[in-house]
mmCIF file of C-alpha atoms in Angstrom:
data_model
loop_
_atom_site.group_PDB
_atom_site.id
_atom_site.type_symbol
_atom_site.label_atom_id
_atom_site.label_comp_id
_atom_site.label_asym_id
_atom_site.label_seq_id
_atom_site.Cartn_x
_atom_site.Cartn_y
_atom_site.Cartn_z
ATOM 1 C CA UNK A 1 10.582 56.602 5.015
ATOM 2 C CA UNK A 2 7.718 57.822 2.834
ATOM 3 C CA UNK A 3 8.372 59.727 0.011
ATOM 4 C CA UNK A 4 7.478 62.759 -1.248
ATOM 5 C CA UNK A 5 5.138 61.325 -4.501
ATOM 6 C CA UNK A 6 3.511 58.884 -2.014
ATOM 7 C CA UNK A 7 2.733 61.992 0.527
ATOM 8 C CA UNK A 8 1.021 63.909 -2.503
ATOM 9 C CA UNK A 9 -0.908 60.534 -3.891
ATOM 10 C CA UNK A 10 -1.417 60.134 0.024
ATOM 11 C CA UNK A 11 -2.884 63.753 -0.335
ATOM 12 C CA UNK A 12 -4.949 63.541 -3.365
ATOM 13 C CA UNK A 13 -6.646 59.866 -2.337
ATOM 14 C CA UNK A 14 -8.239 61.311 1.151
ATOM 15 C CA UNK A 15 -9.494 64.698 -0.288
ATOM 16 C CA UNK A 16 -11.093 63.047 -3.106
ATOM 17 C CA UNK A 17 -12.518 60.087 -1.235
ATOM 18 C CA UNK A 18 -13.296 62.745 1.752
ATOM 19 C CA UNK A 19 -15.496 65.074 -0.927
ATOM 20 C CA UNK A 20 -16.832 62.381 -2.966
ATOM 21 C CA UNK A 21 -18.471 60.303 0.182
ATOM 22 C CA UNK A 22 -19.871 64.083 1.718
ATOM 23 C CA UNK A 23 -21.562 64.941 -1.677
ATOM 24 C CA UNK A 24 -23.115 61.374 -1.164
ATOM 25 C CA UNK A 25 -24.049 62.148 2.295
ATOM 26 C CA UNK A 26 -25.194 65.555 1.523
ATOM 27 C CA UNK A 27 -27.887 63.692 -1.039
ATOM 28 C CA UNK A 28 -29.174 61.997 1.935
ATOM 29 C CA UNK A 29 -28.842 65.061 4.170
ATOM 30 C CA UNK A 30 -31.427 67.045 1.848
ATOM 31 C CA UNK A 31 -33.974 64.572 1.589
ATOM 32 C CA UNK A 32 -33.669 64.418 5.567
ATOM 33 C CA UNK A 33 -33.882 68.237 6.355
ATOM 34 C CA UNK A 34 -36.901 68.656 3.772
ATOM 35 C CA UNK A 35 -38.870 65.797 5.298
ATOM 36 C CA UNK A 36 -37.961 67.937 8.762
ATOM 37 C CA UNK A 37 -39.296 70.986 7.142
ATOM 38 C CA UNK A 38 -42.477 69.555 5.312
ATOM 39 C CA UNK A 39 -43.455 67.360 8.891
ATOM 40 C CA UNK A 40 -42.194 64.369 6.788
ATOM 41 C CA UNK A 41 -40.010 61.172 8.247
ATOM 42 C CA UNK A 42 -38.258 61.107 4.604
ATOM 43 C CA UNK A 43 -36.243 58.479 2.942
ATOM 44 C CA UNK A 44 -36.320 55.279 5.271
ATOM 45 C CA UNK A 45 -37.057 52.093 3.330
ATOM 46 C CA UNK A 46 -33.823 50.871 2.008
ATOM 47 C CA UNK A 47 -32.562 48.414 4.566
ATOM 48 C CA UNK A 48 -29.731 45.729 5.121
ATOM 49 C CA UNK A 49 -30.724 43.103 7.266
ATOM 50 C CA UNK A 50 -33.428 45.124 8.243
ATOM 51 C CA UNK A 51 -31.308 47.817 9.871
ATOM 52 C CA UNK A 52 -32.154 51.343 8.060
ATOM 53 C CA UNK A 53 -29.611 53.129 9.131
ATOM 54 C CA UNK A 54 -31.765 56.465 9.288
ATOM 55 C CA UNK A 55 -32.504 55.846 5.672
ATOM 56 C CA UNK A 56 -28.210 56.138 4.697
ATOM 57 C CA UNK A 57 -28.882 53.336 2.728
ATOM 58 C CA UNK A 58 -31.183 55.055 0.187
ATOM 59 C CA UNK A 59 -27.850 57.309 -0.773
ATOM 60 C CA UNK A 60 -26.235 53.143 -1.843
ATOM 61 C CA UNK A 61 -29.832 51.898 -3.297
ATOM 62 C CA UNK A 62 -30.136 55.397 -5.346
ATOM 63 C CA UNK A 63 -26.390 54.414 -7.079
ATOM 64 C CA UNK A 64 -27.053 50.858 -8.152
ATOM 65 C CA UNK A 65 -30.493 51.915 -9.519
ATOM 66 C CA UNK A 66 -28.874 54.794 -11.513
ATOM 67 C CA UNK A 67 -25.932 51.896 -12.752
ATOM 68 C CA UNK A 68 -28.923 50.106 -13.767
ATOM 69 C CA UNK A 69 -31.144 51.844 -15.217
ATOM 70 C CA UNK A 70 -30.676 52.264 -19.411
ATOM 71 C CA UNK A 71 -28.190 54.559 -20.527
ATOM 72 C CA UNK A 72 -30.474 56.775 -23.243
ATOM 73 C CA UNK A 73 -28.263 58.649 -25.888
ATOM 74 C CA UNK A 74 -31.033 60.739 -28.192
ATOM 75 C CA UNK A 75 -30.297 59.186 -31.822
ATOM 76 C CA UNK A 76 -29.691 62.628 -33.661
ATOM 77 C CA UNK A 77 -27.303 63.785 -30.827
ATOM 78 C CA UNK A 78 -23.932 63.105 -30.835
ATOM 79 C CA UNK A 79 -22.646 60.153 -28.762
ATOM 80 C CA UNK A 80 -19.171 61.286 -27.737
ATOM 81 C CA UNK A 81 -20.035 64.639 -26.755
ATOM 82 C CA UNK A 82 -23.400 63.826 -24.653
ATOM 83 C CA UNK A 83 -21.049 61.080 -22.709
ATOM 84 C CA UNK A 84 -17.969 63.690 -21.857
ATOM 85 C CA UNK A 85 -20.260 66.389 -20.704
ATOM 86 C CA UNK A 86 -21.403 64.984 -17.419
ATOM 87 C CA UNK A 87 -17.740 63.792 -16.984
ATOM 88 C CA UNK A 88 -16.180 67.545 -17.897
ATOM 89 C CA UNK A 89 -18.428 69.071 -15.210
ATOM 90 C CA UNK A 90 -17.492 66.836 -12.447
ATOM 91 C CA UNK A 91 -13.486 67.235 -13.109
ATOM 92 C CA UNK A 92 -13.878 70.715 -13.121
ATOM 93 C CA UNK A 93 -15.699 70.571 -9.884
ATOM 94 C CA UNK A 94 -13.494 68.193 -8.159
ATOM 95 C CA UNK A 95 -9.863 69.664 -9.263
ATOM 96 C CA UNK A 96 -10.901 73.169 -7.439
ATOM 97 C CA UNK A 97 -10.224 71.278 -4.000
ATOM 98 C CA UNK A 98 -6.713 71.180 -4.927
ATOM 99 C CA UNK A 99 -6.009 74.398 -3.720
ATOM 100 C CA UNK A 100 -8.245 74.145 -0.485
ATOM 101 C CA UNK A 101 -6.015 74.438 2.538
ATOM 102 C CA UNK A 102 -7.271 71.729 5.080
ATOM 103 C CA UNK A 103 -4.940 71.941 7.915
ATOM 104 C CA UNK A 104 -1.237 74.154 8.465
ATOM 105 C CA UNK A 105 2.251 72.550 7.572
ATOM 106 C CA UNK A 106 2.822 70.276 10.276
ATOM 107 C CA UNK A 107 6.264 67.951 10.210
ATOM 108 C CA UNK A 108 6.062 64.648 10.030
ATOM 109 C CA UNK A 109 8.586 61.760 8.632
ATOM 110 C CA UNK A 110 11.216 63.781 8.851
ATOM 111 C CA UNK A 111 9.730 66.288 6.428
ATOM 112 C CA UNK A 112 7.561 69.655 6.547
ATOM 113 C CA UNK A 113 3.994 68.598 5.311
ATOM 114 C CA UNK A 114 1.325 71.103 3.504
ATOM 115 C CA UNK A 115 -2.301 70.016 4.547
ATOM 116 C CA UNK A 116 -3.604 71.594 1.122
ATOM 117 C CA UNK A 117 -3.229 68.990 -2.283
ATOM 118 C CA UNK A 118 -0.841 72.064 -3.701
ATOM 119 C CA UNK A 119 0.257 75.076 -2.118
ATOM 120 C CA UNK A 120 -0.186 77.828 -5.489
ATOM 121 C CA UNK A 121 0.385 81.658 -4.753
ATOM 122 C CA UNK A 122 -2.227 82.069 -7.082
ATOM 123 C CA UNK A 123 -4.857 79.890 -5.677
ATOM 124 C CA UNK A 124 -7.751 81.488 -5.569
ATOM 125 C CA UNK A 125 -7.427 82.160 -9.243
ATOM 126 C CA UNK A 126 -6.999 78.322 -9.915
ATOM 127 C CA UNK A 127 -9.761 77.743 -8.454
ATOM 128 C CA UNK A 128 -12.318 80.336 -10.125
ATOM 129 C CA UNK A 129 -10.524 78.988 -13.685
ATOM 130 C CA UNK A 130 -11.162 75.821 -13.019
ATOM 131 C CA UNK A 131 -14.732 76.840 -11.853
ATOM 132 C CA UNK A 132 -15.377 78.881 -15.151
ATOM 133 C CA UNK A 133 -14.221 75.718 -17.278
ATOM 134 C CA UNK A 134 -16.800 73.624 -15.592
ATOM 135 C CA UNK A 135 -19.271 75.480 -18.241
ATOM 136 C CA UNK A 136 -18.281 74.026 -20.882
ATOM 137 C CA UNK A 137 -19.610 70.402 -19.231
ATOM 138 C CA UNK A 138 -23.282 72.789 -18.995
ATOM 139 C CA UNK A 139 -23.071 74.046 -22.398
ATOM 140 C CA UNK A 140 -22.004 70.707 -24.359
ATOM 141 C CA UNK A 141 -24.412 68.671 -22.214
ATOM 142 C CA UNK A 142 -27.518 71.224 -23.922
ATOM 143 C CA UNK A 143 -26.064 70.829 -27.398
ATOM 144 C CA UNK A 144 -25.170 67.416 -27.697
ATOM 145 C CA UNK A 145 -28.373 66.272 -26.813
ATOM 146 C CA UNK A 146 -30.338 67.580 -29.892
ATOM 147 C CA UNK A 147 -33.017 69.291 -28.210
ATOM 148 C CA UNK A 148 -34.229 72.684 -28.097
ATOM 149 C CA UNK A 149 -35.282 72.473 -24.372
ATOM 150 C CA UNK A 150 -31.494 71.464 -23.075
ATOM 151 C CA UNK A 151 -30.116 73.892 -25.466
ATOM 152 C CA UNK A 152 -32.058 76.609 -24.034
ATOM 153 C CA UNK A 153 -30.909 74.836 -20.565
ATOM 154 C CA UNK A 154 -27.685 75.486 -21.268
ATOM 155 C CA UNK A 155 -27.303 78.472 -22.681
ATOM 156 C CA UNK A 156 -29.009 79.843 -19.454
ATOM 157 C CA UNK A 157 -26.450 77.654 -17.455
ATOM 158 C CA UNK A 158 -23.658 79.609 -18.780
ATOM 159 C CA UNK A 159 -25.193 83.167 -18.845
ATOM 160 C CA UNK A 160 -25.712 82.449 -14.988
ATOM 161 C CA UNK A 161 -22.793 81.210 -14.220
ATOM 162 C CA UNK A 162 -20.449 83.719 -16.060
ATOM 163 C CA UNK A 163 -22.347 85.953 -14.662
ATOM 164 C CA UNK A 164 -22.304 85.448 -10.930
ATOM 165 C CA UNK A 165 -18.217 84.266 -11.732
ATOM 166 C CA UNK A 166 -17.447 87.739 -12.190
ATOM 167 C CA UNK A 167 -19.605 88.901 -8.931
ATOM 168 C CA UNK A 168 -17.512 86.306 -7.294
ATOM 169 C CA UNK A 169 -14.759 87.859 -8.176
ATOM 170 C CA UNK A 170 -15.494 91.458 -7.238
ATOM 171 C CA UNK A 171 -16.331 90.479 -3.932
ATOM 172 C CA UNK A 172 -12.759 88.558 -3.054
ATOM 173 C CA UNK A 173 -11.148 91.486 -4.161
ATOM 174 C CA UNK A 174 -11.787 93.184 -0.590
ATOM 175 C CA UNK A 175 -10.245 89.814 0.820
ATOM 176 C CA UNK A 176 -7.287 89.792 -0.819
ATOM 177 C CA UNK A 177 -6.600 93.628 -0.777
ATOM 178 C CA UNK A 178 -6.763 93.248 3.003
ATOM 179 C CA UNK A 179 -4.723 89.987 3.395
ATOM 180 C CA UNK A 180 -2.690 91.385 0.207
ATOM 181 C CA UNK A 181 -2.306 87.604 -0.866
ATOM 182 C CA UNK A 182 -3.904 84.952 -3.491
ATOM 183 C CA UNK A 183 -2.577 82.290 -2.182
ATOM 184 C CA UNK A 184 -5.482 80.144 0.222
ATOM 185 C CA UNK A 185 -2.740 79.363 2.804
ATOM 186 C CA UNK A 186 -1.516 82.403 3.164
ATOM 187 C CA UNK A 187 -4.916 84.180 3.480
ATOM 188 C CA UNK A 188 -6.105 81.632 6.291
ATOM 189 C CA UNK A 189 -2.738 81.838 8.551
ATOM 190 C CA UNK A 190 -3.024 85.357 8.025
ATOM 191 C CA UNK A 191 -6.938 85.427 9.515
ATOM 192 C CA UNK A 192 -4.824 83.549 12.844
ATOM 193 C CA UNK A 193 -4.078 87.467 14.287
ATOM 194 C CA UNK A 194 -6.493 88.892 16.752
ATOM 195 C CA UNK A 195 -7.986 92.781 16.498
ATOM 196 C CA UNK A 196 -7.443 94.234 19.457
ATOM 197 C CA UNK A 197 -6.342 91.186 20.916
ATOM 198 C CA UNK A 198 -9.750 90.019 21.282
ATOM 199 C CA UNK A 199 -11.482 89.687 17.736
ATOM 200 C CA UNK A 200 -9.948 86.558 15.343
ATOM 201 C CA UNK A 201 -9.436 88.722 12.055
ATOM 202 C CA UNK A 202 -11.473 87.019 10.303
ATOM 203 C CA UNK A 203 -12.195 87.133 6.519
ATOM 204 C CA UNK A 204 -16.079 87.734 7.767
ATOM 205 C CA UNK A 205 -15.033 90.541 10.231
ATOM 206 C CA UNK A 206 -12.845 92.680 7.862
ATOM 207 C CA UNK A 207 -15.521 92.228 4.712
ATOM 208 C CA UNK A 208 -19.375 90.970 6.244
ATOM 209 C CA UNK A 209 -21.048 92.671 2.939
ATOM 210 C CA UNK A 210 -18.386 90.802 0.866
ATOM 211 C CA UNK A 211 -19.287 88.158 2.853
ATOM 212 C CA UNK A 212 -22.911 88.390 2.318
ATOM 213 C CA UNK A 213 -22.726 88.942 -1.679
ATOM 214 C CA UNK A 214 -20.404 85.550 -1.574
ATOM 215 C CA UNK A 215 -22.677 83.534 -0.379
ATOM 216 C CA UNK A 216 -25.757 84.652 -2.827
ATOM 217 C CA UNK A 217 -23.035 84.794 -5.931
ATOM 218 C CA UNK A 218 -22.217 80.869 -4.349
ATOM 219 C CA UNK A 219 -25.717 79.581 -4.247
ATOM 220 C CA UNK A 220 -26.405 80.990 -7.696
ATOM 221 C CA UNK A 221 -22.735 79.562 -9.359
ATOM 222 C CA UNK A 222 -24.343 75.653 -7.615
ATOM 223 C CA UNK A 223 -27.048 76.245 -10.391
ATOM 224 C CA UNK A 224 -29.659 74.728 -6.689
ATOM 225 C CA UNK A 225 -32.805 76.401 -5.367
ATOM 226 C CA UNK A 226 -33.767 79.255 -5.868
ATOM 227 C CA UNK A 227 -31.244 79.628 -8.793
ATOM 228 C CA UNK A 228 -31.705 76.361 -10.360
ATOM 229 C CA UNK A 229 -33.086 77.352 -13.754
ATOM 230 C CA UNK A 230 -30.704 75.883 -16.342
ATOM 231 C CA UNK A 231 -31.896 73.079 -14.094
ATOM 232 C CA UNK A 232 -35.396 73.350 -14.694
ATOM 233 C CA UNK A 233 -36.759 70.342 -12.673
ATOM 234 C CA UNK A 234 -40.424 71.494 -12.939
ATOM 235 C CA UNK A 235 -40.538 72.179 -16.650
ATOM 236 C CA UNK A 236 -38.229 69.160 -17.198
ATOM 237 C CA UNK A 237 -36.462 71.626 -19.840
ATOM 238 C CA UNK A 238 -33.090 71.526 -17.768
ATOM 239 C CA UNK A 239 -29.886 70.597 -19.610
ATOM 240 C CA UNK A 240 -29.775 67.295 -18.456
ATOM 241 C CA UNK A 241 -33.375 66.901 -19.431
ATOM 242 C CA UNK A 242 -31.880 63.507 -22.105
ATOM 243 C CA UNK A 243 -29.617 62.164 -19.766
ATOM 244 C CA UNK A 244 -30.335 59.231 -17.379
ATOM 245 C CA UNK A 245 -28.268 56.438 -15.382
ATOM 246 C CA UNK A 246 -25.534 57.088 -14.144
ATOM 247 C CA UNK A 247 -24.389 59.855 -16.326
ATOM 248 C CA UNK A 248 -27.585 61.977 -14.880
ATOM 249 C CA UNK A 249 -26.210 60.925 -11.606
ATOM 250 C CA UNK A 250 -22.987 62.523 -12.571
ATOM 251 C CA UNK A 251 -24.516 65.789 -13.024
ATOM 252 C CA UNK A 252 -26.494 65.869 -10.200
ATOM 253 C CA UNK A 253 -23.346 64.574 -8.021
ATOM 254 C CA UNK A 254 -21.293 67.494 -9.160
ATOM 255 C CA UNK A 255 -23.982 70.146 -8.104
ATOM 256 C CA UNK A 256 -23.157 68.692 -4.485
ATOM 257 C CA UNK A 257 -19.493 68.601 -5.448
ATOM 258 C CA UNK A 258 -19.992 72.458 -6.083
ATOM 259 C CA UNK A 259 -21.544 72.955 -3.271
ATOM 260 C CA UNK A 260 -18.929 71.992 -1.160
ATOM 261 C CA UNK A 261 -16.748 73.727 -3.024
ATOM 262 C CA UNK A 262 -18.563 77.228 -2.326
ATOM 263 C CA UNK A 263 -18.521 75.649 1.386
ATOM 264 C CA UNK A 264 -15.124 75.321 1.487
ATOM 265 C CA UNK A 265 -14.080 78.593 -0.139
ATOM 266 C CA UNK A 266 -16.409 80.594 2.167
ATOM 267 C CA UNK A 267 -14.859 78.932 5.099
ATOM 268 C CA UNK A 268 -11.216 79.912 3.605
ATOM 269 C CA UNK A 269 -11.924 82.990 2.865
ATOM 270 C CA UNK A 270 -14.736 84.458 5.609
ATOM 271 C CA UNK A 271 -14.429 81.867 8.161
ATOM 272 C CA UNK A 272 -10.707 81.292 9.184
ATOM 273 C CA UNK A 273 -10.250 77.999 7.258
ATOM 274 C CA UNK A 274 -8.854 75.563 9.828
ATOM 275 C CA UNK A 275 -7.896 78.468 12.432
ATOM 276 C CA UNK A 276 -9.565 78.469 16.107
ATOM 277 C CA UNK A 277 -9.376 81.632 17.642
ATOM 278 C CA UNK A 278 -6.375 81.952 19.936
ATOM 279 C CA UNK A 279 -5.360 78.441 19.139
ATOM 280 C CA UNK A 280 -1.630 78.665 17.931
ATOM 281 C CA UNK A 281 1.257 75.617 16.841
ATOM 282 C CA UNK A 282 2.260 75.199 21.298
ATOM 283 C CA UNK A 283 -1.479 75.119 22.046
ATOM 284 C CA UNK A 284 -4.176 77.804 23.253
ATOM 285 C CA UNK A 285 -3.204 80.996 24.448
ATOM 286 C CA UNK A 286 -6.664 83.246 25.508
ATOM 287 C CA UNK A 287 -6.764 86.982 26.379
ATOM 288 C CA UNK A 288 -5.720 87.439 30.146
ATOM 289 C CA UNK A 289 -2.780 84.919 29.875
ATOM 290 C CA UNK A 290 -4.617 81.809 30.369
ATOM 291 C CA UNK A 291 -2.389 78.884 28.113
ATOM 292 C CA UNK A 292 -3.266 75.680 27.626
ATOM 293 C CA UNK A 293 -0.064 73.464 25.573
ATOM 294 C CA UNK A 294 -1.128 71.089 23.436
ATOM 295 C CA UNK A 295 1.417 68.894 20.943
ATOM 296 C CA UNK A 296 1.806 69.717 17.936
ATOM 297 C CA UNK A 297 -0.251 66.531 16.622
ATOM 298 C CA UNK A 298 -3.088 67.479 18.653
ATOM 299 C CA UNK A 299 -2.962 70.687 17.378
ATOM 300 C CA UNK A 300 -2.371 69.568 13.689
ATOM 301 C CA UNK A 301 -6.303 67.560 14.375
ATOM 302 C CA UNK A 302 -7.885 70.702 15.760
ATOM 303 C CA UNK A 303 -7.260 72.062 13.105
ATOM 304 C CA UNK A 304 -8.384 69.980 10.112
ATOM 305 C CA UNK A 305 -11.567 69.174 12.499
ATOM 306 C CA UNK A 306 -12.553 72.749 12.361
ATOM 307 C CA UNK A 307 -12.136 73.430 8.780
ATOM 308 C CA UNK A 308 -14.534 69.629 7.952
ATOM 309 C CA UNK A 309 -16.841 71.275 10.912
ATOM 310 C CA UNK A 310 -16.889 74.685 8.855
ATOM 311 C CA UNK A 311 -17.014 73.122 5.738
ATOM 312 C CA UNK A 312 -20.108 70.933 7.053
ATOM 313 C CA UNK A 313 -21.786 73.734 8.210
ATOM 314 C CA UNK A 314 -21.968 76.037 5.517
ATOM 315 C CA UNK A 315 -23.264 72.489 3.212
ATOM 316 C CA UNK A 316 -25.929 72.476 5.498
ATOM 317 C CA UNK A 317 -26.920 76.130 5.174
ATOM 318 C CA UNK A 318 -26.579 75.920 1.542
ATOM 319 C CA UNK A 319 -29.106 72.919 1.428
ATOM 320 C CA UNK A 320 -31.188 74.955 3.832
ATOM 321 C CA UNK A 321 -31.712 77.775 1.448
ATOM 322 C CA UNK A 322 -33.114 75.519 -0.916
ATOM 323 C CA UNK A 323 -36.325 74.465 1.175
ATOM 324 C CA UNK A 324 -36.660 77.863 2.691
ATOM 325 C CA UNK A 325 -36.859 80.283 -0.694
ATOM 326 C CA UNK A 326 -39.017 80.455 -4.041
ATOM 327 C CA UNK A 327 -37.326 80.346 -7.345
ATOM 328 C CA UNK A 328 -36.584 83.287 -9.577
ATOM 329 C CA UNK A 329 -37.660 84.050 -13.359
ATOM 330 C CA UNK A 330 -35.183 83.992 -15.221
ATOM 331 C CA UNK A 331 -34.767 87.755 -15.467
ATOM 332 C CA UNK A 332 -35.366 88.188 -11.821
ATOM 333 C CA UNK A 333 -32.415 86.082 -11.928
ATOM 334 C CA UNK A 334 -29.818 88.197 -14.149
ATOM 335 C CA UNK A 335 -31.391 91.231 -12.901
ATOM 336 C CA UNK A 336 -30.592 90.348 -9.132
ATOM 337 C CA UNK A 337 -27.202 89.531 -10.354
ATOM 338 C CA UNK A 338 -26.152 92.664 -12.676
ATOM 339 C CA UNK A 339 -28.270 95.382 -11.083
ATOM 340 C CA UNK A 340 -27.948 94.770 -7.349
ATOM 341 C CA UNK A 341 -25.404 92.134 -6.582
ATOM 342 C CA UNK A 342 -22.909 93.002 -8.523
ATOM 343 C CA UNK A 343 -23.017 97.152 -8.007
ATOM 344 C CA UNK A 344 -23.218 96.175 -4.588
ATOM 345 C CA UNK A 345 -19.784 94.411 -5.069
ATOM 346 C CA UNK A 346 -18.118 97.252 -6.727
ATOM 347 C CA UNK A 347 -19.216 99.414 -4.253
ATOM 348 C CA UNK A 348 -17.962 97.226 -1.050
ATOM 349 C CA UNK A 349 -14.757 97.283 -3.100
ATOM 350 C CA UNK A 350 -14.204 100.799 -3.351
ATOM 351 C CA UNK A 351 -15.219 101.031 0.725
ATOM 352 C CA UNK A 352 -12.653 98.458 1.229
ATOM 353 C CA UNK A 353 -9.943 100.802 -0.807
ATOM 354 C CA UNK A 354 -10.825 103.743 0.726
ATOM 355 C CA UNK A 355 -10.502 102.355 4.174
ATOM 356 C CA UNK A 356 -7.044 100.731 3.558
ATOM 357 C CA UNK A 357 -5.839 103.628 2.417
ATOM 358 C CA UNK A 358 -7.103 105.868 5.346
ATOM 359 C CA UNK A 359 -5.495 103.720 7.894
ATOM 360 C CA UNK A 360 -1.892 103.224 6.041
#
């Protein structure tokens, strides 16, 4: 009989293994789809035995050389605090899948299991604190380096991301006024009804403009293309601009890590989470009485396949975005975020109020 700490190590183990290897693929992924979109074949030389793999192998070569390579600390920065940076980031990033329903409860050993790491009523706000304290990783990476250029990185780091945080979460609020929950489970079983019998109530049915402003806020909170300026990759004045080995793979890991994140919390939240329309815990039931049972195992694997193939899908749109748009300036950048975006959120709100309390 398993027990209930070895479920929730059990737990823990395959969701951070699970996000950890897809961040690694996803580096791999983006050199693939912009070799696609430049007419390019992309990264293919890194070989075992003279099988390339598509060029996987690159993602494996890429971590040994960063292990390798000279770990640079500038000499009037401070040591402690330029090594914890790149490590505060990533455990912001990572402890935000906690709260990321992956499946429904489904029994098994004799006991009722949660598919989600921990089941909080407050979930959603877990995850945007734990999201907001992953500044401090952008902020003490630009001042512990001693240098004007990563200072300046950072400080722009956190001005965009408290920024787009709060546009983030204006446009929820629709979401959880209509589902009247914060907790992520709740929200997705509740996004299992049908309007009409027909339409899955989905979070991106009931809210598409909340929707829309999500995804922008998202792409901007990643810090990527065409937000990426506390990055600053072609001025090289980025936050990270001292760091190499592996702690500059760190940072650049945890923008995929937030990535998926934003994946995984538009799925939740827009896109059903692990619900298939008219799939319910006997099996498939479509409009016109047409059934098809299915155990409740079966079911249980539907289910956490369609949230990975959600997930998956909105990673690949997110890397997408980055080859297809320009950059902003800067104040393109907060002006797009507190003159449009954000109005645009409040406004969708009050919509959202207004119709809720017309139909009650």
């Amino acid at each position: 009989m398993m027990t209930s700490l070895t479920i929730e190590v059990g737990k823990v183990l395959l969701v951070l293994i699970g996000v950890l290897n897809l961040a690694a693929v996803l580096t791999w992924m983006e050199r693939k789809q912009s070799a696609v979109m430049q007419d390019r074949i992309g990264a293919n030389r890194a070989s075992i035995l003279g099988f390339r793999a598509f060029g996987l192998f690159q993602v494996l070569a890429d971590s040994i050389k960063m292990f390798a390579k000279e770990d640079f600390v500038p000499p009037m920065g401070n040591r402690f605090l330029h090594t914890l940076a790149p490590f505060v980031s990533a455990f912001f990033a990572l402890i935000g899948f906690a709260a990321i329903p992956f499946g429904n409860v489904i029994h098994l050993f004799g006991r009722d299991i949660t598919l989600q790491v921990i089941d909080l009523n407050v979930g959603i706000l877990y995850i945007f604190a734990a999201m907001s304290l992953g500044i401090y990783g952008v902020v003490l990476a630009g001042w512990s380096s001693n240098n004007n250029y990563a200072f300046l990185g950072g400080m722009r780091g956190s001005s965009q991301m408290f920024s787009y945080e709060i546009t983030i979460g204006a446009t929820i609020l629709g979401v959880l006024m209509i589902f009247e929950s914060m907790s992520l489970q709740t929200i997705v079983q509740a996004q299992g009804e049908l309007l009409w019998g027909v339409i899955p109530k989905w979070g991106v049915v009931v809210q598409p403009i909340g929707c829309l402003l999500f995804l922008v806020a998202g792409i901007a909170e990643t810090k990527r293309v065409p937000f990426d300026l506390p990055e600053g990759e072609s001025e090289i004045i980025g936050y990270f601009v001292e760091y190499s080995s592996m702690k500059f793979g760190l940072f650049m890991l945890t923008d995929f890590v937030e990535t998926i994140l934003i994946a995984a919390l538009v799925t939740t939240l827009f896109f059903g989470g692990w619900q298939i329309p008219y799939l319910t815990a006997d099996g498939f039931h479509f409009p016109g009485g047409f059934t098809l049972s299915l155990s409740e195992v079966a079911v249980c694997l539907l289910q956490v396949l369609s949230c990975c193939t959600k997930v998956f899908f909105f990673c690949w749109f997110l890397l997408l975005v980055r080859w297809t748009l320009p950059r902003f300036r800067y104040d393109q950048l907060m002006r797009l975020g507190w003159k449009m975006v954000f109005p645009m959120s409040i406004l969708n709100l009050l919509a959202t109020s207004l119709v809720i309390l017309l139909l009650q």
